[in-house]
PDB file of C-alpha atoms in Angstrom:
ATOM      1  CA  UNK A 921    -106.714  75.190 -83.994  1.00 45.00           C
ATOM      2  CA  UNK A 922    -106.557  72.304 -86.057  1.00 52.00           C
ATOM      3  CA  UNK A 923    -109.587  70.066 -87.386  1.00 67.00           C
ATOM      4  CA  UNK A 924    -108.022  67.218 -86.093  1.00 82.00           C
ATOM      5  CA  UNK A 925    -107.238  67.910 -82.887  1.00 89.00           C
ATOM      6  CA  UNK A 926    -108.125  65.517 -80.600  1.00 93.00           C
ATOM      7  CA  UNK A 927    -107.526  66.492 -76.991  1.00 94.00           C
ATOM      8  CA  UNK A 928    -109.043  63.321 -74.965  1.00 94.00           C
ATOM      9  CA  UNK A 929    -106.381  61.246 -77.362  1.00 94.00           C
ATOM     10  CA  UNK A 930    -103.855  64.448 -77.812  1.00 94.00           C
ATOM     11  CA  UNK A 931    -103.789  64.652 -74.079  1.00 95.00           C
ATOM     12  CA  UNK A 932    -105.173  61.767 -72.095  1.00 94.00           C
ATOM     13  CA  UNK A 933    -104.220  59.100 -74.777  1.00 93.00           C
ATOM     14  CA  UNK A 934    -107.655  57.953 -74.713  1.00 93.00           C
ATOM     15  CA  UNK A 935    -108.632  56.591 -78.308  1.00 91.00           C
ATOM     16  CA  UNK A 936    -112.138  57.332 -80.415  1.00 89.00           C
ATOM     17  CA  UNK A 937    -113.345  53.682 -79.641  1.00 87.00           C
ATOM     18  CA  UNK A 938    -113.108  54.603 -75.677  1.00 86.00           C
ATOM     19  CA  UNK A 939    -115.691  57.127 -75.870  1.00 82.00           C
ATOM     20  CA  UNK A 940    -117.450  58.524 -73.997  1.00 80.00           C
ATOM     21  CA  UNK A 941    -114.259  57.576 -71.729  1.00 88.00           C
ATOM     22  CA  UNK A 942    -115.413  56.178 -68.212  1.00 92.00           C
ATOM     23  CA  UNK A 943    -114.354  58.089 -64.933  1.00 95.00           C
ATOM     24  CA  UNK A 944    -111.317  55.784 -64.366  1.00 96.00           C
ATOM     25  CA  UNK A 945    -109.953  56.593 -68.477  1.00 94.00           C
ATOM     26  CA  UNK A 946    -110.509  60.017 -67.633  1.00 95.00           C
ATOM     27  CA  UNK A 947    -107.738  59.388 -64.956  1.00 96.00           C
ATOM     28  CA  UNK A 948    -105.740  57.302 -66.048  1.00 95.00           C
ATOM     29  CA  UNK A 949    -106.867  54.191 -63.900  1.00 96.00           C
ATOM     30  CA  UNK A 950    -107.487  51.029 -63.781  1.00 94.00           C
ATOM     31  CA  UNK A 951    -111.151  50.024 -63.995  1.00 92.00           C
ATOM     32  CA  UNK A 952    -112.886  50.199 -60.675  1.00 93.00           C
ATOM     33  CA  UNK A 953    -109.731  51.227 -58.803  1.00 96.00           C
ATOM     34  CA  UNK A 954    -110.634  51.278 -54.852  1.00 96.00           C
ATOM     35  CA  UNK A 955    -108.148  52.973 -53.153  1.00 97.00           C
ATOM     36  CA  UNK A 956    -109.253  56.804 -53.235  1.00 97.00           C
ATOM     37  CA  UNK A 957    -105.567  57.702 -52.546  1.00 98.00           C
ATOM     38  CA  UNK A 958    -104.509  56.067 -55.744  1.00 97.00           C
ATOM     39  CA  UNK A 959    -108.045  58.325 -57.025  1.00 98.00           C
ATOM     40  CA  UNK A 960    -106.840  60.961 -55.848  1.00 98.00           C
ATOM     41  CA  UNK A 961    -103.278  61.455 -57.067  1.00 98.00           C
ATOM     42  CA  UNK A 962    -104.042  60.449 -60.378  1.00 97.00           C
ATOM     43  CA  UNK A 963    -106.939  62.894 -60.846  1.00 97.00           C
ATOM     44  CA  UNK A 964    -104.468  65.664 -59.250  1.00 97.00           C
ATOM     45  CA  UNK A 965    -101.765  64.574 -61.825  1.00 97.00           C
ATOM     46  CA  UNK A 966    -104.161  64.314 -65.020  1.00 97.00           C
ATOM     47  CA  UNK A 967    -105.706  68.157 -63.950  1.00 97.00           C
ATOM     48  CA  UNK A 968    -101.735  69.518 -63.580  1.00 97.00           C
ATOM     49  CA  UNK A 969    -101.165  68.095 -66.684  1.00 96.00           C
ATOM     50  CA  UNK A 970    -104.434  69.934 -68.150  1.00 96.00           C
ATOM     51  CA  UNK A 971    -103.582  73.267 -66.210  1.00 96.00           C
ATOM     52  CA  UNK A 972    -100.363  73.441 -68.261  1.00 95.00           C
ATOM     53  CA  UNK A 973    -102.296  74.075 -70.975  1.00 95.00           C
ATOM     54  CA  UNK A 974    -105.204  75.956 -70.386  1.00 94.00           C
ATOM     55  CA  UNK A 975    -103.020  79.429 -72.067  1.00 93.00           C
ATOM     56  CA  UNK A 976    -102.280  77.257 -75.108  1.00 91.00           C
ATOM     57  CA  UNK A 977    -104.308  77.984 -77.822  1.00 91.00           C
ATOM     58  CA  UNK A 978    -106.464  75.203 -76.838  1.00 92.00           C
ATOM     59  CA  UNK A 979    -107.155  76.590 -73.502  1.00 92.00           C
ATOM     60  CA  UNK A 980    -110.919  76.151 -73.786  1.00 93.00           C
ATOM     61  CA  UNK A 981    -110.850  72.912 -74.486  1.00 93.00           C
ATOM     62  CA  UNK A 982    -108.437  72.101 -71.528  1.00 95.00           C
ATOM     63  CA  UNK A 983    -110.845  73.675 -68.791  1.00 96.00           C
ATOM     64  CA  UNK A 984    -113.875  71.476 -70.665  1.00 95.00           C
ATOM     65  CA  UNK A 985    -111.607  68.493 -69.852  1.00 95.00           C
ATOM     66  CA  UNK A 986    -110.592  70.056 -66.185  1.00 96.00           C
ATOM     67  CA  UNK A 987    -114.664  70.387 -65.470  1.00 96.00           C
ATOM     68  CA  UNK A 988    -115.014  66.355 -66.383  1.00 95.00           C
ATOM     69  CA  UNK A 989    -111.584  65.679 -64.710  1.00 96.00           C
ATOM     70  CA  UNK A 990    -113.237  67.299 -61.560  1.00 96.00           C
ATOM     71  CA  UNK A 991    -116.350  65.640 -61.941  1.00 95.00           C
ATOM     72  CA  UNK A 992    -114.662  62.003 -61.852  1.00 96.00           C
ATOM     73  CA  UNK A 993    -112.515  63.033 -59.048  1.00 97.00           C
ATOM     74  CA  UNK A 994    -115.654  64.316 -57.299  1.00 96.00           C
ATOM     75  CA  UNK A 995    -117.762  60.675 -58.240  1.00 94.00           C
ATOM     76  CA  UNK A 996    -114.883  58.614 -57.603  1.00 97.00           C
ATOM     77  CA  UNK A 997    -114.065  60.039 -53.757  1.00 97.00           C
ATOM     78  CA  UNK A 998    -117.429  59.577 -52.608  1.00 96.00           C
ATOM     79  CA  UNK A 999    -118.062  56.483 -51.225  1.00 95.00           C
ATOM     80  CA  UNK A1000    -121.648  55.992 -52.612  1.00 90.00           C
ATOM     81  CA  UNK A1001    -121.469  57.855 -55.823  1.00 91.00           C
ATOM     82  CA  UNK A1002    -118.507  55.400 -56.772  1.00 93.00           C
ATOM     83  CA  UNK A1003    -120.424  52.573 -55.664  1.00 87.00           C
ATOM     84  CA  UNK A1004    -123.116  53.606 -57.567  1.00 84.00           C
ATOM     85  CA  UNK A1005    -120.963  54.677 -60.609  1.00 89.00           C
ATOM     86  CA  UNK A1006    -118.957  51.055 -60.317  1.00 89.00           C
ATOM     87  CA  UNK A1007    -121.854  49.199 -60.418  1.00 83.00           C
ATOM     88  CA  UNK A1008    -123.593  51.212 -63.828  1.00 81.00           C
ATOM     89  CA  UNK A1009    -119.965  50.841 -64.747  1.00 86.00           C
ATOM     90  CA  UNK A1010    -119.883  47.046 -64.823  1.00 83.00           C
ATOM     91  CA  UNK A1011    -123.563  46.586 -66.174  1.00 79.00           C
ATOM     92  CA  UNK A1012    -122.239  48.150 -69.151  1.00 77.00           C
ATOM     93  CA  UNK A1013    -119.044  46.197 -69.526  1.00 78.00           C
ATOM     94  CA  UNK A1014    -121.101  43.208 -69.086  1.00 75.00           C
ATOM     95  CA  UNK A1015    -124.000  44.290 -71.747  1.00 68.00           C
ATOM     96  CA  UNK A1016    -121.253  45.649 -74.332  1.00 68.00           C
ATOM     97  CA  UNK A1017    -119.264  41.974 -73.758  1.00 71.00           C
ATOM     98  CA  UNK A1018    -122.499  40.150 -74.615  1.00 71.00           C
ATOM     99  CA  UNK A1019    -122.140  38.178 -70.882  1.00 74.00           C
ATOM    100  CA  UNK A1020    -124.601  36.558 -68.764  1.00 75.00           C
ATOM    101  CA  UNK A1021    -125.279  39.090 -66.126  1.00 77.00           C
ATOM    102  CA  UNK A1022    -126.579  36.164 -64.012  1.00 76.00           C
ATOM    103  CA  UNK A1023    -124.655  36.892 -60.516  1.00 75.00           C
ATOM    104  CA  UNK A1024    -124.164  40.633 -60.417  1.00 80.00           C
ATOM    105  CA  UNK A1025    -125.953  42.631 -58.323  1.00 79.00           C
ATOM    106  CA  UNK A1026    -127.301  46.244 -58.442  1.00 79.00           C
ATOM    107  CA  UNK A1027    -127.836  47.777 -55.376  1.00 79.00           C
ATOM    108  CA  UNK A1028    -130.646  45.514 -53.441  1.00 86.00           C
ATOM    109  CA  UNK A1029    -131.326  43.724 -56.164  1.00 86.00           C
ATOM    110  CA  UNK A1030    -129.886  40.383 -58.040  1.00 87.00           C
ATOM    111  CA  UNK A1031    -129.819  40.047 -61.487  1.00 87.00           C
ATOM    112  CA  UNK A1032    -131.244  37.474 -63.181  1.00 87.00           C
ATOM    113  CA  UNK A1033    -131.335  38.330 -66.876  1.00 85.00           C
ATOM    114  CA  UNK A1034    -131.534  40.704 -69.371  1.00 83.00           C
ATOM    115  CA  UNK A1035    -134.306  41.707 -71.287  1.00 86.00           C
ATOM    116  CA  UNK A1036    -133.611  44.240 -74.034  1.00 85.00           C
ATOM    117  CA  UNK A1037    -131.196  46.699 -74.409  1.00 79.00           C
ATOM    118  CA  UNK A1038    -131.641  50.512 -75.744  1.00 78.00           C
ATOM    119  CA  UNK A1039    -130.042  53.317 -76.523  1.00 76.00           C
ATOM    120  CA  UNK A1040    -131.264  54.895 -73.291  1.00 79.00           C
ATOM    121  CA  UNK A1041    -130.305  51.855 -71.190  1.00 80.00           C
ATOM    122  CA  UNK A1042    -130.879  48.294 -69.815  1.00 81.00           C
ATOM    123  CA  UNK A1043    -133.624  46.501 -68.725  1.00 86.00           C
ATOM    124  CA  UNK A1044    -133.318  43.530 -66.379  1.00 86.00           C
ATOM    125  CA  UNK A1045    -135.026  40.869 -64.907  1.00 90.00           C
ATOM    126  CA  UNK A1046    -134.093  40.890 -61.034  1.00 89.00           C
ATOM    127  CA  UNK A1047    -134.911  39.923 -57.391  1.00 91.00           C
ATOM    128  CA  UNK A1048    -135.660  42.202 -54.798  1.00 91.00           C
ATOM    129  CA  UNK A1049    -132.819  40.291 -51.973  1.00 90.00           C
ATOM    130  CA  UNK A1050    -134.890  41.437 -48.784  1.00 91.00           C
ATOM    131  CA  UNK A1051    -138.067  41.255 -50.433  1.00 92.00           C
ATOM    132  CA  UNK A1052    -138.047  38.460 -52.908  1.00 91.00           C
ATOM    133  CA  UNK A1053    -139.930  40.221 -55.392  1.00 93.00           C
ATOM    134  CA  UNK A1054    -139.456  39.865 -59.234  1.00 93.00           C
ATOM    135  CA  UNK A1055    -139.347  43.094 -60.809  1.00 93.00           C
ATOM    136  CA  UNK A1056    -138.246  44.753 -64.632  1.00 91.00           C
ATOM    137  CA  UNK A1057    -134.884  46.882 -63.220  1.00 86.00           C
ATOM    138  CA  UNK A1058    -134.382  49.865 -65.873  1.00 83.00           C
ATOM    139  CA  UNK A1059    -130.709  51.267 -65.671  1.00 78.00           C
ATOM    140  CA  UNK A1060    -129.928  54.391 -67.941  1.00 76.00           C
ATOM    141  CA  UNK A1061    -126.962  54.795 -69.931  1.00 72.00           C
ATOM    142  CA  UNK A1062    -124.672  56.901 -68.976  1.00 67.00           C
ATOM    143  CA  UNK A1063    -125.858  59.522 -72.401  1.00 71.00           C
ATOM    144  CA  UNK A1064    -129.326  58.971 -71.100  1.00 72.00           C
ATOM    145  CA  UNK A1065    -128.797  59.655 -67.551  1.00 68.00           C
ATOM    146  CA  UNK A1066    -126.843  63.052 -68.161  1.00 69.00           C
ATOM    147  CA  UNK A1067    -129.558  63.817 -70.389  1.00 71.00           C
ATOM    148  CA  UNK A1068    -132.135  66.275 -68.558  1.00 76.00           C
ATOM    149  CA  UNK A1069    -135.045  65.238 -70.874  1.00 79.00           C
ATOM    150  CA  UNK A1070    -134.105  61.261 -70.726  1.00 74.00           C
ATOM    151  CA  UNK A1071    -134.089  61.327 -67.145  1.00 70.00           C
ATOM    152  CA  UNK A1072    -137.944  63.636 -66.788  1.00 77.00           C
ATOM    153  CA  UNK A1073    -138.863  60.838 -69.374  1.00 78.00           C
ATOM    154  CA  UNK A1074    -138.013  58.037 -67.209  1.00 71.00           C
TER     155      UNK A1074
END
């Protein structure tokens, strides 16, 4: 196997700078697709293509991309993981853009502003909608939140 073999860019034609690639990259999508049929063939397609060549001599790698393939397919076809994955999704595109996040809307709560920005995530100012309550909203990173340790932390 080669150093430089890259199989998210070999394969997927996903670049370095889209790392770690989001659920809909993984598949080929556009970003926040909604129609789970469109989800669903393209997530079948990508893991054909992947299944090809799990007895190359990069099969390994190909069932580590299958397992991540399966997990967006899984997270995208679920009505509220996707929601829930959409909407960590677009806080991220908005913090990475440098926008006002005034407007957008996690779960119950409206954002208002936000207040710092980590490696492990996002902290907002927001309003509880059936409440009215201002509170701090944390949102982890998509590294932090996979990470077992990040998560027992927060």
């Amino acid at each position: 196997m080669s150093e430089n073999f890259d199989p998210y860019y070999q394969w997927l034609g996903i670049g370095p700078k889209f790392r770690p690639p989001d659920h809909y990259r993984l598949l080929g999508l556009e970003c926040l697709e909604p129609n789970p049929e469109v989800i669903a063939n393209a997530a079948d397609r990508q893991m054909k293509h992947l299944r090809s060549l799990q007895s190359g001599p990069n099969g390994s790698l190909a069932q580590e991309l299958l397992n991540e393939l399966a997990g967006a397919r899984v997270c995208l076809l679920n009505p509220v993981r996707k929601e829930i994955y959409d909407q960590q999704l677009k806080l991220r595109l908005v913090a990475a853009s440098g926008e006002s996040v005034e407007g957008l809307a996690f779960g119950e709560y409206d954002l208002l502003d936000r207040v710092d920005v980590s490696s492990s995530g996002q902290i907002f100012k927001a309003r509880h909608r059936t409440l009215g309550r201002m509170v701090a909203l944390k949102v982890l990173s998509q590294t932090a939140a996979e990470s077992r340790s990040s998560v027992e932390r927060f």
